[in-house]
PDB file of C-alpha atoms in Angstrom:
ATOM      1  CA  MET Q1405     316.202 -90.354 189.401  1.00  0.00           C
ATOM      2  CA  LEU Q1406     315.373 -93.698 187.807  1.00  0.00           C
ATOM      3  CA  VAL Q1407     311.741 -94.760 188.150  1.00  0.00           C
ATOM      4  CA  LEU Q1408     310.086 -98.154 187.700  1.00  0.00           C
ATOM      5  CA  LYS Q1409     306.855 -97.769 185.754  1.00  0.00           C
ATOM      6  CA  LYS Q1410     303.821 -99.875 186.715  1.00  0.00           C
ATOM      7  CA  ALA Q1411     303.895-101.831 183.452  1.00  0.00           C
ATOM      8  CA  LEU Q1412     307.297-103.313 184.380  1.00  0.00           C
ATOM      9  CA  ARG Q1413     306.627-104.162 188.030  1.00  0.00           C
ATOM     10  CA  SER Q1414     305.820-107.828 187.367  1.00  0.00           C
ATOM     11  CA  GLU Q1415     309.058-108.189 185.374  1.00  0.00           C
ATOM     12  CA  PHE Q1416     311.081-106.706 188.231  1.00  0.00           C
ATOM     13  CA  LYS Q1417     309.476-109.073 190.771  1.00  0.00           C
ATOM     14  CA  LYS Q1418     311.122-112.090 189.132  1.00  0.00           C
ATOM     15  CA  PRO Q1419     314.253-113.317 190.936  1.00  0.00           C
ATOM     16  CA  ILE Q1420     317.444-111.924 189.416  1.00  0.00           C
ATOM     17  CA  GLY Q1421     319.695-114.649 190.816  1.00  0.00           C
ATOM     18  CA  THR Q1422     319.066-118.048 192.385  1.00  0.00           C
ATOM     19  CA  LEU Q1423     316.031-118.310 194.662  1.00  0.00           C
ATOM     20  CA  TYR Q1424     316.429-120.417 197.802  1.00  0.00           C
ATOM     21  CA  PRO Q1425     313.517-121.112 200.186  1.00  0.00           C
ATOM     22  CA  SER Q1426     315.824-120.035 203.045  1.00  0.00           C
ATOM     23  CA  LEU Q1427     319.470-119.383 203.823  1.00  0.00           C
ATOM     24  CA  ASP Q1428     319.590-122.894 205.297  1.00  0.00           C
ATOM     25  CA  ASP Q1429     318.793-124.247 201.825  1.00  0.00           C
ATOM     26  CA  ALA Q1430     321.729-122.250 200.432  1.00  0.00           C
ATOM     27  CA  GLN Q1431     324.305-123.683 202.868  1.00  0.00           C
ATOM     28  CA  ASP Q1432     326.050-125.896 200.303  1.00  0.00           C
ATOM     29  CA  PHE Q1433     326.379-122.961 197.911  1.00  0.00           C
ATOM     30  CA  LEU Q1434     327.590-120.621 200.667  1.00  0.00           C
ATOM     31  CA  ALA Q1435     330.095-123.201 201.916  1.00  0.00           C
ATOM     32  CA  SER Q1436     331.601-123.349 198.408  1.00  0.00           C
ATOM     33  CA  GLN Q1437     332.415-119.611 198.439  1.00  0.00           C
ATOM     34  CA  LYS Q1438     335.823-118.141 199.247  1.00  0.00           C
ATOM     35  CA  PRO Q1439     336.060-116.873 202.830  1.00  0.00           C
ATOM     36  CA  ASP Q1440     336.800-113.334 201.612  1.00  0.00           C
ATOM     37  CA  THR Q1441     333.767-113.111 199.292  1.00  0.00           C
ATOM     38  CA  LEU Q1442     332.222-109.660 199.560  1.00  0.00           C
ATOM     39  CA  LEU Q1443     328.613-109.894 200.793  1.00  0.00           C
ATOM     40  CA  VAL Q1444     325.921-107.318 200.042  1.00  0.00           C
ATOM     41  CA  SER Q1445     322.461-107.543 201.588  1.00  0.00           C
ATOM     42  CA  VAL Q1446     319.357-105.610 200.616  1.00  0.00           C
ATOM     43  CA  GLY Q1447     316.472-105.608 203.064  1.00  0.00           C
ATOM     44  CA  ASP Q1448     316.024-105.757 206.809  1.00  0.00           C
ATOM     45  CA  VAL Q1449     315.037-109.431 207.078  1.00  0.00           C
ATOM     46  CA  THR Q1450     317.793-110.594 204.742  1.00  0.00           C
ATOM     47  CA  THR Q1451     320.417-108.546 206.578  1.00  0.00           C
ATOM     48  CA  ARG Q1452     319.236-109.819 209.960  1.00  0.00           C
ATOM     49  CA  ASN Q1453     319.114-113.447 208.752  1.00  0.00           C
ATOM     50  CA  LEU Q1454     322.673-113.216 207.425  1.00  0.00           C
ATOM     51  CA  GLN Q1455     323.826-111.741 210.735  1.00  0.00           C
ATOM     52  CA  GLU Q1456     322.163-114.531 212.688  1.00  0.00           C
ATOM     53  CA  ARG Q1457     324.176-117.063 210.672  1.00  0.00           C
ATOM     54  CA  GLY Q1458     327.444-115.231 211.298  1.00  0.00           C
ATOM     55  CA  LEU Q1459     327.579-113.864 207.751  1.00  0.00           C
ATOM     56  CA  ILE Q1460     328.022-110.151 208.371  1.00  0.00           C
ATOM     57  CA  PRO Q1461     327.395-108.169 205.182  1.00  0.00           C
ATOM     58  CA  HIS Q1462     330.181-105.900 204.035  1.00  0.00           C
ATOM     59  CA  LEU Q1463     327.404-103.655 202.714  1.00  0.00           C
ATOM     60  CA  GLY Q1464     323.885-103.809 204.139  1.00  0.00           C
ATOM     61  CA  ILE Q1465     321.065-101.698 202.722  1.00  0.00           C
ATOM     62  CA  ILE Q1466     317.965-101.398 204.908  1.00  0.00           C
ATOM     63  CA  ASP Q1467     314.974 -99.106 205.400  1.00  0.00           C
ATOM     64  CA  ASN Q1468     313.798-100.270 208.855  1.00  0.00           C
ATOM     65  CA  GLN Q1469     310.659-101.640 207.204  1.00  0.00           C
ATOM     66  CA  VAL Q1470     309.462-105.205 206.665  1.00  0.00           C
ATOM     67  CA  GLU Q1471     306.725-105.510 204.049  1.00  0.00           C
ATOM     68  CA  ARG Q1472     305.882-101.798 204.470  1.00  0.00           C
ATOM     69  CA  LYS Q1473     305.596-102.036 208.274  1.00  0.00           C
ATOM     70  CA  PRO Q1474     308.154-100.857 210.854  1.00  0.00           C
ATOM     71  CA  ALA Q1475     310.819-103.488 211.521  1.00  0.00           C
ATOM     72  CA  GLN Q1476     310.569-105.171 214.912  1.00  0.00           C
ATOM     73  CA  HIS Q1477     314.340-105.492 215.288  1.00  0.00           C
ATOM     74  CA  ASP Q1478     317.440-103.354 215.044  1.00  0.00           C
ATOM     75  CA  ILE Q1479     320.241-104.084 212.624  1.00  0.00           C
ATOM     76  CA  VAL Q1480     323.419-103.400 214.569  1.00  0.00           C
ATOM     77  CA  TYR Q1481     326.963-104.385 213.791  1.00  0.00           C
ATOM     78  CA  ASP Q1482     330.369-102.745 213.652  1.00  0.00           C
ATOM     79  CA  ASN Q1483     329.914-100.523 210.630  1.00  0.00           C
ATOM     80  CA  VAL Q1484     329.924 -97.074 209.131  1.00  0.00           C
ATOM     81  CA  THR Q1485     326.317 -95.923 208.722  1.00  0.00           C
ATOM     82  CA  LEU Q1486     325.388 -93.853 205.687  1.00  0.00           C
ATOM     83  CA  LYS Q1487     321.955 -92.444 204.860  1.00  0.00           C
ATOM     84  CA  ALA Q1488     320.084 -91.928 201.595  1.00  0.00           C
ATOM     85  CA  ASP Q1489     316.617 -90.833 200.556  1.00  0.00           C
ATOM     86  CA  ASN Q1490     314.945 -93.084 198.002  1.00  0.00           C
ATOM     87  CA  PRO Q1491     311.198 -93.082 197.272  1.00  0.00           C
ATOM     88  CA  ALA Q1492     309.400 -96.359 196.511  1.00  0.00           C
ATOM     89  CA  GLY Q1493     309.812 -97.650 192.968  1.00  0.00           C
ATOM     90  CA  SER Q1494     312.914 -95.618 192.259  1.00  0.00           C
ATOM     91  CA  VAL Q1495     316.674 -95.399 192.416  1.00  0.00           C
ATOM     92  CA  THR Q1496     317.734 -91.865 193.271  1.00  0.00           C
ATOM     93  CA  ARG Q1497     321.101 -90.430 192.361  1.00  0.00           C
ATOM     94  CA  GLU Q1498     321.636 -90.038 196.126  1.00  0.00           C
ATOM     95  CA  LEU Q1499     321.125 -93.773 196.710  1.00  0.00           C
ATOM     96  CA  TRP Q1500     323.359 -94.666 193.747  1.00  0.00           C
ATOM     97  CA  ASN Q1501     326.145 -92.388 195.011  1.00  0.00           C
ATOM     98  CA  THR Q1502     325.757 -93.669 198.576  1.00  0.00           C
ATOM     99  CA  VAL Q1503     326.125 -97.286 197.408  1.00  0.00           C
ATOM    100  CA  LYS Q1504     329.200 -96.217 195.439  1.00  0.00           C
ATOM    101  CA  GLN Q1505     330.602 -94.500 198.546  1.00  0.00           C
ATOM    102  CA  GLY Q1506     329.866 -97.647 200.540  1.00  0.00           C
ATOM    103  CA  PHE Q1507     332.011 -99.775 198.224  1.00  0.00           C
ATOM    104  CA  GLN Q1508     334.831 -97.219 198.489  1.00  0.00           C
ATOM    105  CA  LEU Q1509     334.667 -97.470 202.293  1.00  0.00           C
ATOM    106  CA  ILE Q1510     334.725-101.279 202.064  1.00  0.00           C
ATOM    107  CA  LYS Q1511     337.980-101.033 200.079  1.00  0.00           C
ATOM    108  CA  ALA Q1512     339.351 -99.014 203.020  1.00  0.00           C
ATOM    109  CA  GLY Q1513     338.471-101.874 205.383  1.00  0.00           C
ATOM    110  CA  TYR Q1514     335.089-100.814 206.755  1.00  0.00           C
ATOM    111  CA  ARG Q1515     331.721-102.532 206.796  1.00  0.00           C
ATOM    112  CA  VAL Q1516     328.900-100.242 205.733  1.00  0.00           C
ATOM    113  CA  LEU Q1517     325.211-100.043 206.551  1.00  0.00           C
ATOM    114  CA  ILE Q1518     323.068 -97.772 204.396  1.00  0.00           C
ATOM    115  CA  LEU Q1519     319.871 -96.615 206.039  1.00  0.00           C
ATOM    116  CA  VAL Q1520     317.341 -95.642 203.391  1.00  0.00           C
ATOM    117  CA  THR Q1521     314.539 -93.215 204.088  1.00  0.00           C
ATOM    118  CA  GLY Q1522     311.803 -94.414 201.759  1.00  0.00           C
ATOM    119  CA  GLU Q1523     312.302 -97.841 200.201  1.00  0.00           C
ATOM    120  CA  GLU Q1524     315.377 -99.941 199.456  1.00  0.00           C
ATOM    121  CA  ASP Q1525     313.863-102.595 197.165  1.00  0.00           C
ATOM    122  CA  LEU Q1526     315.509-101.401 193.946  1.00  0.00           C
ATOM    123  CA  ALA Q1527     318.882-100.904 195.673  1.00  0.00           C
ATOM    124  CA  VAL Q1528     319.711-104.334 194.275  1.00  0.00           C
ATOM    125  CA  ILE Q1529     320.376-102.573 190.956  1.00  0.00           C
ATOM    126  CA  PRO Q1530     323.248-100.323 192.079  1.00  0.00           C
ATOM    127  CA  GLY Q1531     324.322-103.061 194.501  1.00  0.00           C
ATOM    128  CA  VAL Q1532     324.918-105.525 191.666  1.00  0.00           C
ATOM    129  CA  ILE Q1533     326.248-103.051 189.109  1.00  0.00           C
ATOM    130  CA  LEU Q1534     328.729-101.378 191.464  1.00  0.00           C
ATOM    131  CA  ALA Q1535     329.863-104.459 193.411  1.00  0.00           C
ATOM    132  CA  PRO Q1536     333.373-105.752 192.816  1.00  0.00           C
ATOM    133  CA  PRO Q1537     333.757-108.953 190.772  1.00  0.00           C
ATOM    134  CA  GLY Q1538     333.121-112.111 192.778  1.00  0.00           C
ATOM    135  CA  SER Q1539     330.642-110.435 195.143  1.00  0.00           C
ATOM    136  CA  LEU Q1540     327.323-111.910 196.246  1.00  0.00           C
ATOM    137  CA  VAL Q1541     324.170-109.796 196.611  1.00  0.00           C
ATOM    138  CA  PHE Q1542     321.358-111.170 198.799  1.00  0.00           C
ATOM    139  CA  TYR Q1543     317.776-109.921 198.874  1.00  0.00           C
ATOM    140  CA  GLY Q1544     314.440-111.259 200.035  1.00  0.00           C
ATOM    141  CA  GLN Q1545     311.725-112.531 197.722  1.00  0.00           C
ATOM    142  CA  PRO Q1546     308.554-111.954 199.807  1.00  0.00           C
ATOM    143  CA  GLY Q1547     306.761-115.184 200.608  1.00  0.00           C
ATOM    144  CA  GLU Q1548     309.319-117.254 198.675  1.00  0.00           C
ATOM    145  CA  GLY Q1549     312.754-116.995 200.268  1.00  0.00           C
ATOM    146  CA  VAL Q1550     316.090-115.374 199.583  1.00  0.00           C
ATOM    147  CA  VAL Q1551     317.680-114.591 196.227  1.00  0.00           C
ATOM    148  CA  ILE Q1552     321.442-114.836 195.907  1.00  0.00           C
ATOM    149  CA  CYS Q1553     322.962-112.979 192.979  1.00  0.00           C
ATOM    150  CA  GLU Q1554     326.420-113.930 191.837  1.00  0.00           C
ATOM    151  CA  VAL Q1555     327.425-110.509 190.548  1.00  0.00           C
ATOM    152  CA  ASP Q1556     329.585-111.861 187.724  1.00  0.00           C
ATOM    153  CA  ARG Q1557     326.656-113.912 186.385  1.00  0.00           C
ATOM    154  CA  VAL Q1558     323.846-111.340 186.671  1.00  0.00           C
ATOM    155  CA  ARG Q1559     325.535-107.961 186.096  1.00  0.00           C
ATOM    156  CA  ASP Q1560     324.631-107.772 182.367  1.00  0.00           C
ATOM    157  CA  LYS Q1561     321.006-108.666 183.133  1.00  0.00           C
ATOM    158  CA  VAL Q1562     320.833-105.988 185.844  1.00  0.00           C
ATOM    159  CA  ILE Q1563     322.356-103.375 183.525  1.00  0.00           C
ATOM    160  CA  LYS Q1564     319.544-104.152 181.052  1.00  0.00           C
ATOM    161  CA  MET Q1565     316.996-103.837 183.861  1.00  0.00           C
ATOM    162  CA  LYS Q1566     318.454-100.444 184.788  1.00  0.00           C
ATOM    163  CA  GLU Q1567     318.052 -99.341 181.174  1.00  0.00           C
ATOM    164  CA  MET Q1568     314.316-100.184 181.374  1.00  0.00           C
ATOM    165  CA  LEU Q1569     313.847 -97.643 184.182  1.00  0.00           C
ATOM    166  CA  GLU Q1570     312.724 -94.173 183.179  1.00  0.00           C
ATOM    167  CA  GLU Q1571     314.878 -91.172 183.897  1.00  0.00           C
ATOM    168  CA  GLU Q1572     312.961 -88.406 185.677  1.00  0.00           C
TER     169      GLU Q1572
END
């Protein structure tokens, strides 16, 4: 299991990709993407907001929590649902392998929703590292908006972030 130590938390709170105040503010960017761009979403609000705009994530990673409180909505779409345990501030081997399995299922033509028991915040790390080239990873930046990561541009940065986590 990879664990984020307290001393690095402020570093990991900085946006990895481009921060937009809302998905509406990202419309020009999104309109410039190829129609077959693979979309990954991390977080309940981000996944729901994408759905509401007709952008159904190929891989959605949620924990049924919004800012540590039970989500007030259900994320439902035509998908394969996988489950993984992942405590707060960590990336378990189980989560990593489940994300990997999710991308394999996407190659077979499925959309995948991963339901995390615990916390999904750091799922951005395996999401970016394992995503196919050209993919976009979306996640919420609490109180600020949505971050869109162009995988090809941020993968090296995310690999370095992963290396800062402690193995336990």
